[in-house]
GROMACS .gro file of C-alpha atoms in nm:
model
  199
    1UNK     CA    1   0.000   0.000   0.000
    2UNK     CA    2   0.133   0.323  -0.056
    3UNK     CA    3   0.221   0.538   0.236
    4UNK     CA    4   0.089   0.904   0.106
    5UNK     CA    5  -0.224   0.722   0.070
    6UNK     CA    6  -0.527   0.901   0.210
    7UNK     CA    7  -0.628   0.607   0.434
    8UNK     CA    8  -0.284   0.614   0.580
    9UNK     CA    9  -0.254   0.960   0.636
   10UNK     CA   10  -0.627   0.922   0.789
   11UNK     CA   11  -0.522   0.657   1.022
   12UNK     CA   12  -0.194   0.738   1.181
   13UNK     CA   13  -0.394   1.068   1.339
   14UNK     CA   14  -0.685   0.901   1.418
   15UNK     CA   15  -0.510   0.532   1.617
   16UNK     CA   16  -0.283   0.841   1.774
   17UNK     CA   17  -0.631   1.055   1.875
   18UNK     CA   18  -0.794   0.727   2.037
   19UNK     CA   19  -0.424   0.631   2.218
   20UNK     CA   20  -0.437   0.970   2.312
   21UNK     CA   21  -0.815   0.998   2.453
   22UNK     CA   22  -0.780   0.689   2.625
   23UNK     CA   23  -0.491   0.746   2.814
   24UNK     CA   24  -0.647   1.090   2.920
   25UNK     CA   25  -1.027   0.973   2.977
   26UNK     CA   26  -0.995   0.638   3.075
   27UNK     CA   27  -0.692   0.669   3.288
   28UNK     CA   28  -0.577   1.042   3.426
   29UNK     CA   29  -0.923   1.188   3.455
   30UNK     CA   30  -1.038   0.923   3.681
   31UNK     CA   31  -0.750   0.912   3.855
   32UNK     CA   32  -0.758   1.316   3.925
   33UNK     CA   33  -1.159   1.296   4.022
   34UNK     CA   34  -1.095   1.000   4.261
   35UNK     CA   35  -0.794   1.186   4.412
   36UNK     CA   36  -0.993   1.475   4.472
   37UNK     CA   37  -1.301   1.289   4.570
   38UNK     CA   38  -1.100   1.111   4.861
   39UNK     CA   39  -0.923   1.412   4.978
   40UNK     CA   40  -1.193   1.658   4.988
   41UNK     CA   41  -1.465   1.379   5.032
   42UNK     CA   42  -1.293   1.130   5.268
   43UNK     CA   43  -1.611   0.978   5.418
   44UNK     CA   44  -1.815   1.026   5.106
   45UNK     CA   45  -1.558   0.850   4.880
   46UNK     CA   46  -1.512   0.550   5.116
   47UNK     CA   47  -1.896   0.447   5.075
   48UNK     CA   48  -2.064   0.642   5.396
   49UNK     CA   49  -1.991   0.342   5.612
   50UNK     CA   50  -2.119   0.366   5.963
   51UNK     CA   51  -1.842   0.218   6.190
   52UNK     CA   52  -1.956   0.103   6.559
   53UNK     CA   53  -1.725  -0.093   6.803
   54UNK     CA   54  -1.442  -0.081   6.559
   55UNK     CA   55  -1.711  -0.303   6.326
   56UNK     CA   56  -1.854  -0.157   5.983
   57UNK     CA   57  -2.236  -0.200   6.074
   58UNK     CA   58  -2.346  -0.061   5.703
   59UNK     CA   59  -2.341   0.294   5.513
   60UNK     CA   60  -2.571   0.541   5.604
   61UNK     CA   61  -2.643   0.551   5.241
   62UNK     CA   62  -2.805   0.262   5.236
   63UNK     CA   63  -3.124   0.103   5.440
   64UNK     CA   64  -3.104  -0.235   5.604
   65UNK     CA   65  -3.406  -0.472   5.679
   66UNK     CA   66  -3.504  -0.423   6.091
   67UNK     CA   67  -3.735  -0.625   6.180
   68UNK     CA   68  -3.688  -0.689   6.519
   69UNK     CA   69  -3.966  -0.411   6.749
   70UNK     CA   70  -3.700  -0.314   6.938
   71UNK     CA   71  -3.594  -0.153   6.637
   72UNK     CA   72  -3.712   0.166   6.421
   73UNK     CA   73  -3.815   0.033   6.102
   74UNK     CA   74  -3.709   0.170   5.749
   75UNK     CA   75  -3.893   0.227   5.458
   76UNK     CA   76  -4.006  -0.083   5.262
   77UNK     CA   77  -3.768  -0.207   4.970
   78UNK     CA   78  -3.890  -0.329   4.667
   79UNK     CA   79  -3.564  -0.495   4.536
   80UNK     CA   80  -3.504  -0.829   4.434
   81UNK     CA   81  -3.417  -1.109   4.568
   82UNK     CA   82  -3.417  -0.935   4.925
   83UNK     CA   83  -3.454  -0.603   5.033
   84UNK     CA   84  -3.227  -0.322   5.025
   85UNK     CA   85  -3.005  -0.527   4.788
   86UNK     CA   86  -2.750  -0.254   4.695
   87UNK     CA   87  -2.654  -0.460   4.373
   88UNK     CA   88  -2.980  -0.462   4.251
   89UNK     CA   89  -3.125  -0.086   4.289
   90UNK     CA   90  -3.507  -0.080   4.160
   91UNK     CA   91  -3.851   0.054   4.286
   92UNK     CA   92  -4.191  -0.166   4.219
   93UNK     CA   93  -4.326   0.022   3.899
   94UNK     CA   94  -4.668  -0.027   4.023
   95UNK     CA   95  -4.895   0.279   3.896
   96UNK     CA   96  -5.090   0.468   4.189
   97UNK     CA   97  -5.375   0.241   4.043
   98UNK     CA   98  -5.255  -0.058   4.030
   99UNK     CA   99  -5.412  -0.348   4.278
  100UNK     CA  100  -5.069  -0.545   4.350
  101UNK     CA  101  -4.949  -0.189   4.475
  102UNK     CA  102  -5.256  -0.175   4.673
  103UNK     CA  103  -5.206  -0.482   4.830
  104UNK     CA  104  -4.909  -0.458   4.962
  105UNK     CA  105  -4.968  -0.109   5.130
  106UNK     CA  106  -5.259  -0.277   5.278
  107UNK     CA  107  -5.020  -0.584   5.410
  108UNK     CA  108  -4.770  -0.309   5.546
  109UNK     CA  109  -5.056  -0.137   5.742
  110UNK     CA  110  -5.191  -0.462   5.838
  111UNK     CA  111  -4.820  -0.542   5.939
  112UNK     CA  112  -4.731  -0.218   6.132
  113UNK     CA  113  -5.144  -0.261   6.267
  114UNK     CA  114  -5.015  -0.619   6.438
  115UNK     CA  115  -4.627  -0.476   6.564
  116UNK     CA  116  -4.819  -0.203   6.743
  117UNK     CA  117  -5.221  -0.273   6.789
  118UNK     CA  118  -5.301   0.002   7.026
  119UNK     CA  119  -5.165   0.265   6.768
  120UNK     CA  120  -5.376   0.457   6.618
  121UNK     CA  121  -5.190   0.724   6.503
  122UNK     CA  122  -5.215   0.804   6.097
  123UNK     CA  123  -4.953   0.582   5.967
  124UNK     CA  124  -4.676   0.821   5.772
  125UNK     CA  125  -4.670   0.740   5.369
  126UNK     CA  126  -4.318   0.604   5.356
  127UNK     CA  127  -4.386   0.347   5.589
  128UNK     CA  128  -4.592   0.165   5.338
  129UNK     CA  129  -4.457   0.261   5.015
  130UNK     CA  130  -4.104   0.182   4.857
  131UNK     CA  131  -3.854   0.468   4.722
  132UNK     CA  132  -3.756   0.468   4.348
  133UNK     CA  133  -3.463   0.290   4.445
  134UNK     CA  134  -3.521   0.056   4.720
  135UNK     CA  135  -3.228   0.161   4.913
  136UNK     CA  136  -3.375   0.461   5.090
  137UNK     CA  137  -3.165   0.459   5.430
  138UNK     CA  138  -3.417   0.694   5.569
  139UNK     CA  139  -3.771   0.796   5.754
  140UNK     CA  140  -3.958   1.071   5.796
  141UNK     CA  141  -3.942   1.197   6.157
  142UNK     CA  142  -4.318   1.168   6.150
  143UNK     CA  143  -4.226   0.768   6.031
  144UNK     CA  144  -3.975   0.755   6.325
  145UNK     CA  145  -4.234   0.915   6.601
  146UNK     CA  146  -4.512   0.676   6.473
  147UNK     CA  147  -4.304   0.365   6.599
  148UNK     CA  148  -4.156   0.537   6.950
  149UNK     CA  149  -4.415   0.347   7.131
  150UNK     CA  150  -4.362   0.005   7.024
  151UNK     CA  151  -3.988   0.075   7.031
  152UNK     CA  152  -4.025   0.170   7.399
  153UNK     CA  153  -4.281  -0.096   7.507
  154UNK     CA  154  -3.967  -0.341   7.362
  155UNK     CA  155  -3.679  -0.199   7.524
  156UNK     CA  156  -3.871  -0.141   7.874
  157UNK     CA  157  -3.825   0.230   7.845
  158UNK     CA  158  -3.987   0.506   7.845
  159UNK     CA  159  -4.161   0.637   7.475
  160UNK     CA  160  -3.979   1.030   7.560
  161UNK     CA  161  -3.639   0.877   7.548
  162UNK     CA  162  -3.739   0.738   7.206
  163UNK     CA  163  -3.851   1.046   7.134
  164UNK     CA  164  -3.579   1.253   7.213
  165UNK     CA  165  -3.349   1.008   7.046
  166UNK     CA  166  -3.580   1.059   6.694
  167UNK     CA  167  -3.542   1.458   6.775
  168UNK     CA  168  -3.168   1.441   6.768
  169UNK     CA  169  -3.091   1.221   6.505
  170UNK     CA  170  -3.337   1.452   6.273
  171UNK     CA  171  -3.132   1.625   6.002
  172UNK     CA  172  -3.255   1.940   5.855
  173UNK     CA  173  -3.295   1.996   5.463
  174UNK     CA  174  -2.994   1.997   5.309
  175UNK     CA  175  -2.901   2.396   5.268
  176UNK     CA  176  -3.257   2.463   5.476
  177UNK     CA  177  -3.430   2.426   5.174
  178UNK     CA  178  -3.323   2.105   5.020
  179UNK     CA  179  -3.484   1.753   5.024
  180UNK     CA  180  -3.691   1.700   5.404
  181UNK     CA  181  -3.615   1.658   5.718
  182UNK     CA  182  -3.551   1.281   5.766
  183UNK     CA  183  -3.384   1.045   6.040
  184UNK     CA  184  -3.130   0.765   5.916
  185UNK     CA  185  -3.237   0.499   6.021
  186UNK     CA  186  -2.926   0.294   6.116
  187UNK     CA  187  -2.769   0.576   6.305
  188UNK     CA  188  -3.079   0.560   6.526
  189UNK     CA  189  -3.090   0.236   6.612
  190UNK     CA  190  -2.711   0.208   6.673
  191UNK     CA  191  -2.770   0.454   6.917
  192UNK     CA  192  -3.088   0.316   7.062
  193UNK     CA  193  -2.848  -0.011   7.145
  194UNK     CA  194  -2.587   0.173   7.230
  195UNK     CA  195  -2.818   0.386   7.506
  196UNK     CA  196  -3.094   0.073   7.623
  197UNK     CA  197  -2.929  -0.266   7.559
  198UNK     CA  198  -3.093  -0.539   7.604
  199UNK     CA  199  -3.138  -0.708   7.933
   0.00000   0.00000   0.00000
């Protein structure tokens, strides 16, 4: 082939364009954003883990499945084949109108209805839906409140010190304005076992 030929002189810039972009997107650029993302974003950048007794007990990123009622509960997870499955991020795509959707808020009632019988409070929303992900690591405060009772009837304290426990793990919108208040889960009940263990 001759070497002044256009397709030569059309590939030697373009092999030395794609050696070129490659080395510069697929290798420096991350390596730059990563190095910046774990100096400036230490706790971020390591995956939000939530470290208790010198043990990782999760991220605060992401929910875990309490069941036990000495425990706050989290917001329902709709992902497959457990909940909260971080490798598998999904919501239910069930429409407002659709009846599976229906009944499985009317299960979760009838769940949180037999944890807690002699609540009658209005049950908070995002104790019987599932987020758009599935991982939601937090609860309204409202969610939180509605369960102090059967959180305190378990432990064998009083319902205020549940209370005040929701109060001070509630974070504000982000900026005052951002997002709602919410309380992460996991962080709670970490300190609920830290404060009342079991007897």
């Amino acid at each position: 082939m001759n070497p002044t030929s256009p397709f030569l002189s059309q590939c030697r810039p373009a092999c030395a364009l794609l050696l070129a972009l490659t080395v510069l997107c697929g290798g420096l650029y991350p390596l730059a954003v990563t190095g910046v993302a774990r100096t400036a974003f230490r706790e971020g950048a390591a995956g939000s883990l939530v470290v208790d007794g010198g043990k990782v007990r999760g991220s605060r990123l992401i929910g875990q499945a309490f069941t036990s009622p000495r425990h706050v509960w989290g917001r329902p997870s709709a992902t497959g084949p457990m909940p909260y499955n971080a490798a598998g991020s999904s919501g239910s795509n069930l429409g407002p109108t659709n009846p599976a959707l229906l009944d499985a808020v009317k299960a979760r009632i009838a769940a949180l209805h037999a944890a807690d019988p002699d609540n009658r409070a209005t049950i908070p929303v995002d104790l019987v839906t599932a987020s758009a992900s599935g991982l939601d690591p937090d609860v309204s405060p409202a969610a939180a409140l509605y369960q102090a009772g059967r959180v305190a009837r378990a432990r064998g304290i009083d319902r205020g010190a549940v209370e005040a426990l929701v109060r001070a793990h509630t974070e504000t919108p982000t900026l005052g304005f951002l997002g709602a208040a919410r309380v992460n889960v996991l962080e709670l009940n970490l300190d609920l076992d830290a404060k009342y263990p079991a007897k």
